[in-house]
XYZ file of C-alpha atoms in Angstrom:
554
model
C 87.486 9.644 -35.237
C 89.311 8.308 -38.311
C 89.490 10.527 -41.382
C 89.274 7.712 -43.921
C 88.105 4.109 -43.986
C 88.226 1.174 -46.380
C 85.144 -1.055 -46.551
C 84.656 -4.240 -48.586
C 81.289 -5.458 -49.852
C 81.250 -9.261 -49.713
C 78.673 -10.397 -52.295
C 78.636 -14.093 -51.453
C 76.802 -17.225 -52.558
C 76.025 -19.074 -49.317
C 74.464 -22.519 -49.079
C 71.506 -22.567 -46.715
C 72.280 -24.622 -43.626
C 75.984 -25.059 -44.370
C 77.258 -22.946 -41.488
C 80.719 -24.508 -41.595
C 81.053 -24.017 -45.356
C 79.713 -20.468 -45.261
C 82.097 -19.670 -42.419
C 85.034 -20.964 -44.497
C 84.018 -18.666 -47.345
C 83.689 -15.751 -44.947
C 87.162 -16.422 -43.539
C 88.581 -16.599 -47.072
C 86.927 -13.284 -47.934
C 88.361 -11.731 -44.774
C 91.826 -12.937 -45.770
C 91.448 -11.373 -49.226
C 90.166 -8.174 -47.639
C 93.091 -8.060 -45.222
C 95.528 -8.280 -48.132
C 93.935 -5.136 -49.557
C 94.041 -3.157 -46.328
C 90.310 -3.341 -45.624
C 89.077 -2.101 -42.258
C 85.585 -3.633 -42.329
C 84.142 -6.536 -44.332
C 80.356 -6.283 -44.851
C 78.346 -9.406 -45.748
C 74.741 -10.066 -46.728
C 71.599 -10.760 -44.711
C 71.743 -14.056 -42.794
C 74.941 -14.758 -44.716
C 76.243 -17.213 -42.119
C 73.217 -19.528 -42.440
C 72.110 -18.541 -45.949
C 68.889 -16.934 -47.103
C 66.085 -18.015 -46.963
C 66.481 -20.484 -44.061
C 62.728 -20.849 -43.398
C 61.999 -23.208 -40.479
C 65.656 -24.077 -39.932
C 65.816 -21.117 -37.549
C 63.188 -22.712 -35.305
C 65.705 -25.403 -34.328
C 67.821 -24.626 -31.276
C 70.663 -26.730 -32.649
C 70.898 -24.412 -35.677
C 71.055 -21.265 -33.545
C 73.611 -22.914 -31.279
C 75.816 -23.733 -34.280
C 75.490 -20.154 -35.585
C 76.439 -18.759 -32.164
C 79.491 -21.020 -31.893
C 80.657 -20.055 -35.399
C 80.219 -16.323 -34.755
C 82.004 -16.448 -31.419
C 84.929 -18.264 -33.051
C 85.099 -15.711 -35.868
C 84.852 -12.859 -33.389
C 87.893 -14.179 -31.510
C 89.840 -14.219 -34.785
C 89.311 -10.470 -35.245
C 91.779 -9.901 -32.422
C 94.524 -10.469 -35.021
C 94.415 -6.828 -36.140
C 92.793 -7.709 -39.475
C 89.444 -6.508 -40.783
C 86.390 -6.306 -38.572
C 83.348 -8.165 -39.923
C 79.677 -7.216 -40.158
C 77.895 -10.517 -40.601
C 74.230 -11.503 -40.916
C 72.968 -14.378 -38.789
C 69.964 -15.683 -36.893
C 70.438 -14.876 -33.228
C 68.799 -15.666 -29.948
C 67.796 -12.823 -27.604
C 65.566 -12.865 -24.519
C 62.779 -11.507 -26.748
C 63.052 -14.459 -29.143
C 64.760 -15.521 -32.363
C 65.825 -12.556 -34.482
C 67.293 -11.761 -37.872
C 70.451 -9.916 -36.841
C 73.636 -8.220 -37.988
C 76.620 -8.667 -35.676
C 79.696 -6.449 -35.674
C 82.806 -8.471 -34.851
C 85.941 -6.504 -33.955
C 88.913 -6.631 -31.605
C 88.219 -10.221 -30.655
C 84.590 -9.812 -29.598
C 81.005 -9.223 -30.672
C 80.769 -5.472 -30.207
C 77.337 -4.726 -31.625
C 74.038 -6.369 -32.545
C 71.413 -4.845 -34.862
C 68.044 -6.587 -35.203
C 65.798 -6.420 -38.250
C 62.836 -4.181 -37.479
C 60.554 -4.756 -40.486
C 59.824 -8.437 -41.107
C 58.367 -9.030 -44.591
C 55.323 -11.268 -44.790
C 54.308 -11.249 -48.457
C 55.212 -13.029 -51.684
C 58.114 -15.379 -51.040
C 58.761 -13.921 -47.578
C 57.439 -15.439 -44.351
C 59.755 -13.966 -41.741
C 57.055 -13.037 -39.232
C 56.483 -16.750 -38.802
C 60.012 -17.502 -37.603
C 61.503 -14.243 -36.291
C 60.677 -11.653 -33.660
C 60.933 -8.036 -34.882
C 63.461 -5.749 -33.264
C 63.179 -2.083 -32.286
C 64.112 0.717 -34.644
C 67.878 0.415 -35.183
C 70.493 2.694 -33.660
C 74.048 3.111 -34.980
C 76.856 0.736 -33.981
C 80.283 2.153 -33.197
C 83.278 1.282 -35.314
C 86.581 3.166 -34.927
C 84.784 6.323 -33.897
C 82.240 6.082 -36.716
C 78.540 5.483 -36.196
C 77.403 2.908 -38.752
C 73.713 3.112 -39.613
C 73.063 -0.599 -40.157
C 69.750 -1.769 -41.604
C 68.673 -5.225 -42.727
C 66.925 -5.536 -46.111
C 63.233 -4.673 -45.625
C 64.145 -1.882 -43.213
C 65.436 0.122 -46.180
C 62.066 0.007 -47.926
C 60.483 2.263 -45.297
C 61.542 5.755 -44.135
C 61.428 5.256 -40.356
C 64.542 3.072 -39.770
C 66.831 5.316 -41.834
C 65.383 8.454 -40.236
C 65.885 6.959 -36.772
C 69.505 6.164 -37.585
C 70.049 9.679 -38.881
C 68.487 11.180 -35.741
C 70.906 9.109 -33.657
C 73.956 10.397 -35.493
C 74.684 7.798 -38.181
C 77.588 8.778 -40.431
C 76.356 6.678 -43.362
C 73.951 3.793 -43.996
C 74.871 0.135 -44.485
C 72.144 -2.224 -45.713
C 72.591 -6.027 -45.618
C 70.266 -7.874 -47.972
C 68.912 -11.198 -49.131
C 66.898 -9.694 -51.984
C 65.711 -12.254 -54.561
C 65.695 -11.453 -58.255
C 62.660 -10.733 -60.327
C 62.212 -8.574 -63.394
C 62.275 -4.941 -62.311
C 63.652 -5.599 -58.819
C 67.000 -3.875 -59.410
C 65.212 -0.641 -60.300
C 63.037 -0.886 -57.189
C 66.091 -1.320 -54.976
C 67.709 1.793 -56.387
C 64.491 3.765 -56.028
C 64.199 2.977 -52.320
C 67.918 3.436 -51.675
C 67.857 6.858 -53.332
C 64.812 7.806 -51.285
C 66.556 6.899 -48.007
C 69.775 8.660 -49.025
C 67.849 11.766 -50.044
C 65.754 11.872 -46.878
C 68.769 11.516 -44.605
C 71.473 13.246 -46.701
C 73.636 10.145 -46.040
C 75.519 7.831 -48.381
C 74.251 4.246 -48.510
C 76.010 0.917 -49.053
C 73.770 -1.930 -50.253
C 75.157 -5.499 -50.032
C 73.142 -8.330 -51.582
C 73.820 -12.047 -51.848
C 74.089 -13.974 -55.109
C 73.192 -17.501 -56.238
C 70.279 -19.924 -56.237
C 68.242 -21.285 -53.339
C 65.411 -23.630 -54.356
C 63.043 -21.468 -56.475
C 64.762 -18.207 -55.596
C 67.748 -16.675 -57.352
C 69.769 -13.757 -56.023
C 71.447 -11.503 -58.547
C 73.894 -9.637 -56.314
C 74.144 -6.207 -57.913
C 75.417 -4.611 -54.695
C 76.085 -0.875 -54.872
C 77.010 2.324 -53.091
C 75.089 5.538 -53.720
C 75.918 9.002 -52.511
C 73.599 11.347 -50.679
C 72.921 12.918 -54.083
C 71.528 9.608 -55.386
C 74.377 8.924 -57.815
C 75.693 5.354 -57.995
C 79.356 5.553 -56.989
C 80.148 1.825 -56.961
C 78.373 -1.187 -58.451
C 79.207 -4.872 -58.084
C 78.535 -7.305 -60.936
C 75.321 -9.267 -61.183
C 75.233 -13.064 -60.845
C 78.814 -13.505 -59.566
C 80.432 -13.580 -56.156
C 82.520 -10.469 -55.650
C 84.660 -8.734 -53.072
C 84.433 -5.030 -53.864
C 86.801 -2.745 -51.950
C 85.628 0.844 -51.409
C 87.324 3.911 -49.942
C 85.442 6.446 -47.829
C 86.258 9.859 -46.433
C 84.361 12.867 -45.020
C 83.905 15.574 -47.661
C 82.204 18.927 -48.088
C 81.585 21.717 -45.612
C 79.561 19.467 -43.308
C 82.077 16.622 -43.578
C 79.580 13.986 -44.703
C 81.051 10.577 -45.487
C 81.281 9.738 -49.196
C 82.607 6.803 -51.194
C 85.235 7.287 -53.896
C 83.532 6.496 -57.248
C 84.664 3.491 -59.310
C 83.999 2.313 -62.884
C 80.726 0.396 -63.102
C 80.103 -2.944 -64.848
C 78.094 -3.098 -68.060
C 74.346 -3.290 -67.370
C 72.583 -6.419 -68.618
C 69.680 -6.390 -71.049
C 66.341 -8.033 -70.303
C 66.938 -11.403 -71.999
C 70.548 -11.609 -70.836
C 69.404 -10.982 -67.254
C 66.703 -13.655 -67.451
C 69.055 -16.161 -69.052
C 71.633 -15.648 -66.315
C 68.913 -16.108 -63.687
C 67.874 -19.439 -65.197
C 71.464 -20.675 -65.470
C 72.360 -19.674 -61.903
C 69.140 -21.146 -60.502
C 69.680 -24.493 -62.218
C 73.414 -24.612 -61.516
C 73.058 -24.004 -57.795
C 70.083 -26.357 -57.432
C 72.147 -29.151 -58.982
C 75.399 -28.272 -57.209
C 74.011 -27.560 -53.752
C 71.871 -30.703 -53.796
C 74.863 -32.723 -55.051
C 73.360 -34.149 -58.235
C 75.978 -35.388 -60.717
C 74.162 -33.739 -63.616
C 70.816 -33.605 -65.387
C 68.829 -35.758 -67.762
C 66.038 -34.467 -70.012
C 63.780 -35.507 -72.837
C 64.858 -33.752 -76.035
C 61.792 -33.744 -78.258
C 62.841 -31.449 -81.088
C 60.611 -28.693 -79.671
C 61.664 -25.278 -78.458
C 61.057 -25.857 -74.717
C 63.329 -28.867 -74.450
C 65.907 -27.246 -76.744
C 66.113 -24.142 -74.556
C 66.166 -26.225 -71.362
C 69.063 -28.244 -72.764
C 70.947 -25.079 -73.741
C 70.530 -23.594 -70.262
C 71.688 -26.866 -68.691
C 74.807 -27.005 -70.886
C 75.624 -23.339 -70.260
C 75.171 -23.827 -66.500
C 76.763 -27.244 -65.984
C 78.827 -28.071 -69.065
C 77.977 -30.587 -71.811
C 79.554 -33.517 -69.974
C 76.919 -33.235 -67.217
C 73.872 -33.115 -69.495
C 72.289 -36.223 -70.998
C 69.401 -36.091 -73.477
C 66.918 -38.747 -74.534
C 64.713 -38.719 -77.635
C 61.635 -40.889 -77.025
C 59.770 -41.180 -80.341
C 56.318 -42.624 -80.826
C 54.447 -43.410 -84.059
C 53.324 -39.744 -84.064
C 56.823 -38.248 -83.859
C 57.679 -36.410 -87.055
C 60.885 -36.789 -89.027
C 61.465 -33.074 -88.423
C 61.438 -33.599 -84.654
C 63.944 -36.435 -84.897
C 66.218 -34.291 -87.062
C 65.866 -31.218 -84.838
C 66.581 -33.105 -81.605
C 69.702 -34.614 -83.152
C 70.804 -31.196 -84.424
C 70.330 -29.617 -80.964
C 72.443 -32.350 -79.385
C 75.193 -31.861 -81.962
C 75.248 -28.090 -81.528
C 75.395 -28.433 -77.732
C 77.903 -31.261 -77.741
C 75.779 -33.569 -75.590
C 74.984 -37.256 -75.743
C 71.593 -38.114 -77.268
C 70.068 -41.531 -76.695
C 66.958 -42.745 -78.535
C 64.425 -44.937 -76.721
C 61.273 -45.753 -78.694
C 58.146 -45.745 -76.490
C 56.030 -47.738 -78.994
C 56.511 -51.018 -77.046
C 55.256 -49.319 -73.885
C 52.235 -47.906 -75.743
C 51.445 -51.381 -77.065
C 51.824 -52.953 -73.640
C 49.502 -50.437 -72.002
C 46.946 -50.777 -74.809
C 46.942 -54.558 -74.383
C 46.797 -54.370 -70.602
C 43.936 -51.849 -70.553
C 41.938 -53.229 -73.482
C 39.413 -55.142 -71.313
C 38.801 -52.121 -69.080
C 38.527 -49.745 -72.075
C 36.337 -52.040 -74.186
C 33.749 -50.118 -76.187
C 35.375 -46.729 -75.624
C 37.073 -44.736 -78.372
C 40.671 -43.505 -77.962
C 40.884 -40.012 -76.481
C 43.104 -37.895 -74.232
C 43.741 -40.979 -72.101
C 45.925 -42.580 -74.751
C 47.768 -39.310 -75.305
C 48.565 -39.058 -71.614
C 49.804 -42.653 -71.549
C 52.466 -41.642 -74.087
C 53.581 -38.736 -71.927
C 53.617 -40.919 -68.820
C 55.626 -43.601 -70.624
C 58.218 -40.932 -71.351
C 58.158 -39.709 -67.762
C 58.592 -43.254 -66.478
C 61.500 -43.783 -68.864
C 63.293 -40.656 -67.708
C 62.743 -41.447 -64.036
C 64.047 -44.991 -64.562
C 67.196 -43.644 -66.216
C 67.599 -41.146 -63.379
C 67.270 -43.876 -60.750
C 69.728 -46.150 -62.511
C 72.314 -43.594 -63.631
C 72.040 -40.770 -61.069
C 71.379 -37.478 -62.922
C 68.334 -35.440 -61.947
C 65.440 -35.285 -64.415
C 65.018 -31.757 -65.724
C 61.395 -30.951 -66.549
C 60.981 -28.739 -69.632
C 57.474 -27.232 -69.245
C 56.958 -23.456 -69.401
C 54.696 -21.079 -67.450
C 52.051 -20.895 -70.169
C 51.608 -24.681 -70.034
C 51.726 -24.792 -66.237
C 49.116 -22.028 -66.092
C 46.453 -23.773 -68.143
C 47.284 -27.398 -67.376
C 48.621 -28.179 -70.854
C 50.911 -30.757 -69.287
C 50.525 -34.337 -68.087
C 50.743 -35.062 -64.387
C 53.271 -37.879 -63.837
C 54.278 -37.477 -67.484
C 56.081 -34.441 -68.869
C 55.703 -32.852 -65.415
C 58.083 -35.461 -63.951
C 61.358 -34.084 -62.732
C 63.373 -32.631 -59.899
C 63.497 -29.095 -61.282
C 61.631 -27.134 -63.974
C 63.961 -24.425 -65.215
C 61.303 -22.754 -67.436
C 58.497 -22.956 -64.873
C 58.181 -19.148 -64.596
C 58.928 -18.387 -68.281
C 56.003 -17.752 -70.616
C 56.045 -19.400 -74.042
C 56.525 -16.119 -75.890
C 59.565 -15.495 -73.693
C 60.836 -18.999 -74.486
C 60.898 -18.024 -78.171
C 62.651 -14.725 -77.396
C 65.261 -16.360 -75.133
C 65.960 -19.013 -77.762
C 66.598 -16.365 -80.399
C 68.775 -14.415 -77.954
C 70.893 -17.486 -77.083
C 71.279 -18.438 -80.739
C 72.706 -14.969 -81.371
C 75.211 -14.802 -78.510
C 77.014 -16.818 -75.869
C 76.425 -15.583 -72.290
C 79.397 -14.461 -70.260
C 80.640 -17.312 -68.089
C 78.804 -19.936 -70.151
C 80.134 -23.491 -70.246
C 78.312 -24.097 -73.529
C 79.339 -23.463 -77.122
C 79.560 -20.223 -79.036
C 77.128 -19.878 -81.923
C 73.600 -21.268 -82.338
C 72.385 -23.917 -79.906
C 69.313 -25.010 -81.878
C 68.180 -24.958 -85.511
C 66.065 -21.959 -86.502
C 63.264 -24.369 -87.428
C 62.910 -25.339 -83.762
C 61.896 -21.741 -83.005
C 59.711 -21.094 -86.059
C 57.720 -24.315 -86.477
C 54.233 -24.497 -84.895
C 54.502 -26.010 -81.390
C 53.082 -29.519 -81.032
C 53.003 -32.199 -78.347
C 52.893 -34.824 -81.156
C 50.599 -37.152 -79.237
C 48.201 -37.673 -82.171
C 48.387 -37.158 -85.945
C 48.922 -33.537 -87.094
C 48.460 -32.176 -83.556
C 49.198 -28.489 -82.867
C 49.123 -26.643 -79.521
C 46.623 -24.163 -80.976
C 44.127 -27.023 -81.403
C 43.685 -26.827 -77.609
C 44.919 -23.345 -76.690
C 44.584 -19.760 -77.912
C 47.593 -18.493 -79.885
C 50.470 -18.033 -77.457
C 50.734 -14.282 -77.976
C 47.097 -13.945 -76.899
C 47.319 -16.581 -74.163
C 50.385 -15.038 -72.536
C 48.885 -11.558 -72.639
C 45.771 -12.804 -70.820
C 47.762 -14.901 -68.340
C 49.985 -11.987 -67.360
C 46.911 -9.877 -66.673
C 45.205 -12.619 -64.639
C 48.317 -13.760 -62.726
C 50.825 -10.928 -62.298
C 48.186 -8.229 -62.835
C 45.594 -9.897 -60.537
C 42.938 -8.625 -62.955
C 39.402 -9.972 -63.110
C 38.013 -11.482 -66.287
C 36.186 -8.343 -67.398
C 39.172 -6.096 -66.731
C 41.556 -8.516 -68.472
C 39.289 -8.592 -71.529
C 39.128 -4.805 -71.656
C 42.852 -4.279 -71.201
C 43.878 -6.980 -73.665
C 41.135 -6.058 -76.174
C 40.442 -9.786 -76.509
C 36.970 -11.392 -76.374
C 35.620 -11.960 -72.893
C 34.725 -15.575 -73.671
C 38.396 -16.249 -74.494
C 39.484 -14.709 -71.165
C 36.811 -16.710 -69.312
C 38.113 -19.880 -70.946
C 41.681 -19.105 -69.868
C 40.538 -18.271 -66.315
C 38.720 -21.593 -66.110
C 41.783 -23.514 -67.319
C 43.971 -21.609 -64.856
C 41.755 -22.656 -61.956
C 41.370 -26.273 -63.047
C 45.135 -26.726 -63.267
C 45.847 -25.686 -59.666
C 45.932 -29.280 -58.450
C 48.582 -30.095 -61.061
C 50.755 -27.150 -60.086
C 50.710 -28.240 -56.437
C 52.482 -31.411 -57.576
C 54.908 -29.770 -60.004
C 58.664 -29.593 -59.378
C 60.220 -26.315 -58.210
C 61.582 -23.897 -60.790
C 63.396 -20.570 -61.070
C 61.341 -17.526 -60.090
C 61.823 -14.601 -62.500
C 58.457 -12.779 -62.403
C 56.769 -10.841 -59.634
C 54.206 -13.608 -59.127
C 55.550 -17.112 -59.653
C 53.558 -20.258 -58.971
C 54.281 -21.923 -55.658
C 55.797 -19.524 -53.127
C 54.158 -16.400 -54.603
C 50.757 -17.299 -56.068
C 48.932 -19.562 -53.628
C 45.362 -20.156 -54.718
C 43.032 -22.812 -53.277
C 42.616 -25.965 -55.334
C 38.893 -25.970 -54.584
C 37.839 -22.581 -55.921
C 34.483 -21.713 -57.487
C 35.006 -17.963 -57.962
C 33.855 -17.191 -61.527
C 36.553 -14.648 -62.342
């Protein structure tokens, strides 16, 4: 057995389905690792295909391509360079499996199959994979590597089984999506497994955006004592080289500690998640940039700031679409946001469209007073304008609605809900205000946007308004946002009933009942909404899946 070993954590940003591209990145990482004398390169869960592949793994042609790529890479390990532990879908006699393959000395020398298949929240692995048995160690240069795949770490049995079969330390390959609080949960479970087995644990996570999901990386190594010895950065690809040796009277394998990166605060973490989610959605789907309506309100201002920080000002185009109800303040604030961000702002007046629709519909609407219908026509005229510009010029329309609006239906289907991506879809309005203040105060690391404020203070402090009728305010139709968001978080993330939500929020039950009713009525709109970055434990779409037809009273 060797008396020391050098392992590299490869925290990668794969593109789902791009086996050739992901393989190129893996080869490049192996080359970098070889230059640093690494013995074994460890990647993330399903890193060859990308996580989450969903029904792609049901196609034989996909599994054939993964097999061919892995066999080619395995042959390359005969060059005396680093061995590779790579995640991939694999075909066994028992069925399709989520596997980790150890490639060394020119061959595939070991296969570990995921035992626990998650089937909750955003996960649906039981639908496409067959579970494997409890894992046993794989041999590498005389060491017994206790390899687990993601969910297997969240339960005691796999780690205990590896320990009972002589594992020297634990290696966990992950595709663990970000949400608020997730990093603490990972550490809690990792420390529990290390403590139960008295083994060190290496945790390798992927990074980047995949549809609604974002992966924050944050890979780490903890000792048997639960201390974090090594930590990779969040939100960036990283190759982290670690040195291991047996220590102590029982010669247990430990990692040499390294300096750790600065931890991120709550708003910084969320802001990075939104930027990474938008950036990778645009890049991986090959859009040239984004286009959005810049209204002078806080939602569109923050959406524009995130887009500029993620993509650069040259790839963001903004359009102000005034109507007779648009205030001078909104015109000034939209122009000021564009100047601060360094983006182009075009003005297209929707009054001619409003007039045309009024004339066209006058016979059908005869004898009926103007109401919400005319307000929605304005929003839909704006949506049509943005989609026309997108079709003609190429950039994707970025929807600017937030989670509070999506929750209660305070948005117009085929109007302001138009778009290819909704970056604030899982961000409550009160958090929109907080993120705007945070971004005005500091420039995120790695940002492509400007230093200094990105919107006038008035955009954050003025009462929110859709400006679809004279003197309109959001609170004409909704409870104050601090109350609304408190109730929504209890009803959605907290899964509370109406009575419980009223008691816990100390708000009137009739207000909570009203919010619950709006939440249910808006389900049909949310089914038709664009995808957006998931940052909470229960996002709309992949997480919270309620029936459209639903008569439960709360």
